[in-house]
CSV table of C-alpha atoms in Angstrom, one decimal:
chain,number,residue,atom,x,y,z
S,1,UNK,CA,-105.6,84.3,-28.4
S,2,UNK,CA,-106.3,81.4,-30.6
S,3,UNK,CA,-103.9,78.2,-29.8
S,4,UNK,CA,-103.6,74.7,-30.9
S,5,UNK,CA,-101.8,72.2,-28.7
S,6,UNK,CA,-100.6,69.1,-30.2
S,7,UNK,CA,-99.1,66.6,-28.1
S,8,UNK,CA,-96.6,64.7,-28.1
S,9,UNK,CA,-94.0,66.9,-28.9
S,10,UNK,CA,-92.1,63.3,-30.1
S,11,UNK,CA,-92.7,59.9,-30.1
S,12,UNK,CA,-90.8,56.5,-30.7
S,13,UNK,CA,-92.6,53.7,-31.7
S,14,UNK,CA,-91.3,50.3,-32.3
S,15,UNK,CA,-92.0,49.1,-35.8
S,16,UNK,CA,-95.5,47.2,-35.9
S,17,UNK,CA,-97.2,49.1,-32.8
S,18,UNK,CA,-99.3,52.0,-33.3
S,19,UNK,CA,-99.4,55.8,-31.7
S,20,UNK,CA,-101.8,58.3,-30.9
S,21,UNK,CA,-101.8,61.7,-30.9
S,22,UNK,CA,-103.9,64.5,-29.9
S,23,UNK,CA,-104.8,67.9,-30.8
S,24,UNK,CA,-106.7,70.9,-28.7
S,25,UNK,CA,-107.9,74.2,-30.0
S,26,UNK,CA,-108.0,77.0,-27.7
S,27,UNK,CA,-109.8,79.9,-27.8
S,28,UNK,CA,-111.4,79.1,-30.8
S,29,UNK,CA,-113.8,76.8,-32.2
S,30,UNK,CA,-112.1,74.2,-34.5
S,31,UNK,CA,-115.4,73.4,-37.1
S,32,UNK,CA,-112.8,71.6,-39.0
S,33,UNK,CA,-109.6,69.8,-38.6
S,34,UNK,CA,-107.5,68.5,-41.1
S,35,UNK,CA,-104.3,66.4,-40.4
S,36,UNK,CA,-101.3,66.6,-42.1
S,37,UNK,CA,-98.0,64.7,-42.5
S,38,UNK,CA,-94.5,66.3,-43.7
S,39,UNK,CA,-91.8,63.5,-44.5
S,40,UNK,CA,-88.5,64.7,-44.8
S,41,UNK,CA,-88.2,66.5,-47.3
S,42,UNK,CA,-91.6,66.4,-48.4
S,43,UNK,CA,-94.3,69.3,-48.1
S,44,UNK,CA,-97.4,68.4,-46.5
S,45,UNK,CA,-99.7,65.8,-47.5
S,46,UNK,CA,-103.2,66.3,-46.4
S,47,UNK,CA,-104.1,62.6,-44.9
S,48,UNK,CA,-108.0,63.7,-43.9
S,49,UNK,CA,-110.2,66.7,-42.9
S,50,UNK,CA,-112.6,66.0,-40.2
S,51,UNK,CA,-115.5,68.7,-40.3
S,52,UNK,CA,-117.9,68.8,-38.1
S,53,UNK,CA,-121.2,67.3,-38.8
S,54,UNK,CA,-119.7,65.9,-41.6
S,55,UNK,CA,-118.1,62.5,-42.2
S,56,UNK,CA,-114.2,62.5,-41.9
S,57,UNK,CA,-112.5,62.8,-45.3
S,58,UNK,CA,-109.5,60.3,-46.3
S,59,UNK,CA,-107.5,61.7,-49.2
S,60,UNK,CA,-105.9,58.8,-51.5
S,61,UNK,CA,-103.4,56.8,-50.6
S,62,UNK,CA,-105.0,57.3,-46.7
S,63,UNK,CA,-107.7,55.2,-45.1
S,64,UNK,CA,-109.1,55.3,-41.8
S,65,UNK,CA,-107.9,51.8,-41.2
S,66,UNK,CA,-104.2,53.2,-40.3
S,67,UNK,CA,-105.8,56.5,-39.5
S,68,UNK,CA,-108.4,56.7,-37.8
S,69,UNK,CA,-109.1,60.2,-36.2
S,70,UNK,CA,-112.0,61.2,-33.9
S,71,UNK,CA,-113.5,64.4,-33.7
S,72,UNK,CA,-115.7,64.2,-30.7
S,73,UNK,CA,-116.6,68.1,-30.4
S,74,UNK,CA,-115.1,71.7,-31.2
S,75,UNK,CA,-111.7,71.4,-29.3
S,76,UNK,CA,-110.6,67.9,-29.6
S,77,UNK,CA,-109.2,65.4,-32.2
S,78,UNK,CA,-107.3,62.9,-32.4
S,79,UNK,CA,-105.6,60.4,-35.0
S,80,UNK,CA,-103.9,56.9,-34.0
S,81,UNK,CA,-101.0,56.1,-36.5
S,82,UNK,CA,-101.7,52.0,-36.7
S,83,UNK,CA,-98.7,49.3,-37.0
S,84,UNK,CA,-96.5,52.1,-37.7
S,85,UNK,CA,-93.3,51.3,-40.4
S,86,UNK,CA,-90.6,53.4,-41.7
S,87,UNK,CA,-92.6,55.0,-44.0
S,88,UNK,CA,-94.7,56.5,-41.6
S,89,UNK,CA,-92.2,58.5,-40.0
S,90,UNK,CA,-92.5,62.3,-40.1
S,91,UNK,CA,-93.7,65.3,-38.7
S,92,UNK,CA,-97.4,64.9,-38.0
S,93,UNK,CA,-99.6,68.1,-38.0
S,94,UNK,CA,-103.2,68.9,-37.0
S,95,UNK,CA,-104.7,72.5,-38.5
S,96,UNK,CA,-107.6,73.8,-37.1
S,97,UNK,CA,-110.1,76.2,-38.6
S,98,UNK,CA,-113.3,77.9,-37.8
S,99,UNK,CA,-114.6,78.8,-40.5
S,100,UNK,CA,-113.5,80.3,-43.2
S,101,UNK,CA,-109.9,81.2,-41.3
S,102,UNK,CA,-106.8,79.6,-41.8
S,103,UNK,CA,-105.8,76.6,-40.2
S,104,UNK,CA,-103.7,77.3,-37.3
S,105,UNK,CA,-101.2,74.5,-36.9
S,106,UNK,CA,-100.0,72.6,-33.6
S,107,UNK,CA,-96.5,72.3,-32.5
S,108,UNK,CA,-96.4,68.4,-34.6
S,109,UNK,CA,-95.8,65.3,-33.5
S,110,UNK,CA,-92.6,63.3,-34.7
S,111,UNK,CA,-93.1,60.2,-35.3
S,112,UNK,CA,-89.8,58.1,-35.4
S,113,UNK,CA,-90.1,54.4,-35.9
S,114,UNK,CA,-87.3,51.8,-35.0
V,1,UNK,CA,-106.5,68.8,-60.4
V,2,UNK,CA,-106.1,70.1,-57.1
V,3,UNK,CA,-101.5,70.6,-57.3
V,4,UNK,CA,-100.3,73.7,-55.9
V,5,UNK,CA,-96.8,74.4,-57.6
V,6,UNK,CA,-94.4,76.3,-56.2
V,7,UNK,CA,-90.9,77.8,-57.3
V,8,UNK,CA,-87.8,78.2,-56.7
V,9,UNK,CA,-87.2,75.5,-54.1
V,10,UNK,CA,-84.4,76.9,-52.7
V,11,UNK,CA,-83.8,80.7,-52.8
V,12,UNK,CA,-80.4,82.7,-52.0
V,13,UNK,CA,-80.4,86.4,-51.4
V,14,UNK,CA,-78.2,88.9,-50.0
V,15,UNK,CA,-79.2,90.4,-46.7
V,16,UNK,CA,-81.4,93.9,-48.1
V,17,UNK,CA,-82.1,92.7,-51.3
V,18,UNK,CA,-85.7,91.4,-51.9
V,19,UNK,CA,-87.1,87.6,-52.4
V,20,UNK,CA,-89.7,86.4,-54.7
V,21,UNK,CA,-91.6,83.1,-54.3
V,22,UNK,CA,-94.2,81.7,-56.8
V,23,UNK,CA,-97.2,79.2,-56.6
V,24,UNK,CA,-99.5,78.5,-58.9
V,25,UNK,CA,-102.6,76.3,-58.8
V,26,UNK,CA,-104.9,74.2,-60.6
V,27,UNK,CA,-108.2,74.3,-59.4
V,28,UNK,CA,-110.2,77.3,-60.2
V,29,UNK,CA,-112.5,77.0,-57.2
V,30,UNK,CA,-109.8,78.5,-54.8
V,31,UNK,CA,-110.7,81.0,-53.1
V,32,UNK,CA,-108.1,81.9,-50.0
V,33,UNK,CA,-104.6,81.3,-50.2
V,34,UNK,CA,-102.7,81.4,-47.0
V,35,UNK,CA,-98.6,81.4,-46.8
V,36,UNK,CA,-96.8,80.0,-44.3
V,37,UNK,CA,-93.6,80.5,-42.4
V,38,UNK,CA,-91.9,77.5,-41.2
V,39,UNK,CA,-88.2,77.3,-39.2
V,40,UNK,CA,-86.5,74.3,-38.2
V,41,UNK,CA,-87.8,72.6,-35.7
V,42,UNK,CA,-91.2,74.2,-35.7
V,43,UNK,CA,-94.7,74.2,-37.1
V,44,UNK,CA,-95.4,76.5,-39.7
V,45,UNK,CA,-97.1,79.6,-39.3
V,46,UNK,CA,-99.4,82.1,-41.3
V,47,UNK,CA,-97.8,85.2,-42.2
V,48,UNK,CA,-99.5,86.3,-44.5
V,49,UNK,CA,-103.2,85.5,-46.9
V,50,UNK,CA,-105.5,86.7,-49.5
V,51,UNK,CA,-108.7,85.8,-51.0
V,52,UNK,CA,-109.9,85.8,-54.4
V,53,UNK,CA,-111.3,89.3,-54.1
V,54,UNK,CA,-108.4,91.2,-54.1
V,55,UNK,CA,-105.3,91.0,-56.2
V,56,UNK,CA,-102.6,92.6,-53.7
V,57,UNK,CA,-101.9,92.8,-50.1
V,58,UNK,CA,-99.2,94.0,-48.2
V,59,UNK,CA,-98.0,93.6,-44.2
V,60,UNK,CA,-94.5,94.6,-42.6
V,61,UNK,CA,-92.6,94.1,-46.0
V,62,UNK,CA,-94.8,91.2,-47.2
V,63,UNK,CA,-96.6,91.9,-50.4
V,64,UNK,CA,-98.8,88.7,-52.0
V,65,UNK,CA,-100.1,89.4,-55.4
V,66,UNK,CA,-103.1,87.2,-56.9
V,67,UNK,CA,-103.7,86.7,-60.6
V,68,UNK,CA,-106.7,84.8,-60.6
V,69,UNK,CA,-107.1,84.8,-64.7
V,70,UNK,CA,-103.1,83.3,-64.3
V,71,UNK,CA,-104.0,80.9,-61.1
V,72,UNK,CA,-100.8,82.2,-59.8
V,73,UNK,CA,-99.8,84.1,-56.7
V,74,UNK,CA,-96.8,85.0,-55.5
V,75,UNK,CA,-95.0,86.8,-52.1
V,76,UNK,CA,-92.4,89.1,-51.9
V,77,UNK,CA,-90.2,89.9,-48.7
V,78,UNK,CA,-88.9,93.5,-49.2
V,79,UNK,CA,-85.6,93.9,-47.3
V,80,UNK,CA,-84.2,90.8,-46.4
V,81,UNK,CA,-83.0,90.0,-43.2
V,82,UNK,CA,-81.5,87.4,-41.4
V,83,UNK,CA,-84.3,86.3,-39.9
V,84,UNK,CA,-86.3,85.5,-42.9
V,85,UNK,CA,-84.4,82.7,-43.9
V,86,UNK,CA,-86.8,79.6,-43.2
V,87,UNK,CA,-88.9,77.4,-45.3
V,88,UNK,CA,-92.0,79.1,-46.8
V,89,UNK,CA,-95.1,77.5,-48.3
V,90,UNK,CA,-98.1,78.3,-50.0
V,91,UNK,CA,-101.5,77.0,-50.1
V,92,UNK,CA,-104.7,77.0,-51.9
V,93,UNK,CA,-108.0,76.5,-50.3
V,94,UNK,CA,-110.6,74.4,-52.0
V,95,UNK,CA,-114.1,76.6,-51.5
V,96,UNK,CA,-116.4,73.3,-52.2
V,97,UNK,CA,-113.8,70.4,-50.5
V,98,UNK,CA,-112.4,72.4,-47.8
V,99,UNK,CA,-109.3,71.3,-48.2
V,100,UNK,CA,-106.1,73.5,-47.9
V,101,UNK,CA,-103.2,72.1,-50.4
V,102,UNK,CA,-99.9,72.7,-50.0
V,103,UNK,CA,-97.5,73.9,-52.5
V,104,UNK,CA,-93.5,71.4,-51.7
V,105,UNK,CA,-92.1,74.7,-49.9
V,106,UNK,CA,-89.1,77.4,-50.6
V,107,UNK,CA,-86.2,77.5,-48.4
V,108,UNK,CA,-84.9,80.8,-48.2
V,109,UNK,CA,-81.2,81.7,-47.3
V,110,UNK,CA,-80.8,85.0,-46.2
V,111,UNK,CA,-76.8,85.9,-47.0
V,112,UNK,CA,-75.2,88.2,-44.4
């Protein structure tokens, strides 16, 4: 079946450093993949969708200077959380899609920040 | 605008009775609209969608109705169990963006 592993599971970070985080799709072809973040309490705010063959999307209030994200080919992606602060804590979550499917989320990374 | 609104925020039912959630959005070129079951500690996961062409669709006591006139949709767990209580969101898919928006999530309490 179709899978997407995200990893890490967690992650500490001291305030001021950055984190990457990576996400596979599995049995499936992931044309696009958009990443997420849910703050406590918070739903989840769309930060970009990466399509590919097309340029990766920032939404407002998200540049690829403290996010960028590669999207090399059809399983992979990744997305480096730069000088990291408080605010940036929260559950981090990659959806893949092919096509016109739903995005099928990874397990999230938490991102805790001291 | 591209907000996806959803209602109640947090929902208490007794254990058998049914559960209502509600979303509505604002941009008209949405076309798929996915739900989502999320429980602590884990990612969410689809449980249920439907696109614009149809209005209702039902699966193991999930019903989602879509009034596209309205921009509102809507799921309904029949017979509530335990096990149903978890945060639920809905979502709208942008057909020209791409982008999948999120409505802030219902957390449903299931009362024994």
């Amino acid at each position: 079946g179709a899978l997407v592993y995200q990893y890490p599971r967690r992650t500490i970070c001291k305030s001021g450093t950055s984190m990457r985080m990576e996400c596979q799709a599995v049995g499936f072809q992931a044309t696009s993949v958009a990443w997420y973040r849910q703050s406590p309490q918070k739903t989840f705010e769309l930060i970009a969708l990466s399509t590919v063959n097309s340029a990766i999307k920032y939404e407002q209030n998200f540049t690829q200077e403290k996010f960028p994200i590669s999207h090399p080919n059809l399983s992979f992606s990744s997305m480096t959380v730069l000088n990291a602060y408080l605010e940036d804590r929260g559950l981090y979550l990659c959806g893949a899609r092919d096509g016109n499917q739903a995005p099928l989320f990874g397990e999230g990374t938490r991102l805790s920040v001291l | 605008g591209e907000q996806v609104e959803q209602l109640p925020s947090i929902l208490r039912v007794q254990e058998g009775s049914s559960a209502s959630i509600n979303c509505t959005y604002e941009n008209s070129a949405s076309n798929y609209f996915p739900w989502y079951k999320q429980e602590p500690g884990e990612n969410p996961k689809l449980i249920i969608d439907i696109r614009s062409n149809m209005e209702r669709k039902q699966t193991q006591g999930l019903i989602v109705l879509l009034d596209k006139k309205a921009k509102r949709f809507s799921l309904h767990i029949t017979d509530t169990q335990p096990g149903d209580s978890a945060m639920y969101f809905c979502a709208a898919r942008d057909t020209n963006a791409y982008k999948v928006i999120f409505g802030k999530g219902t957390h449903l309490h299931v009362l024994p």
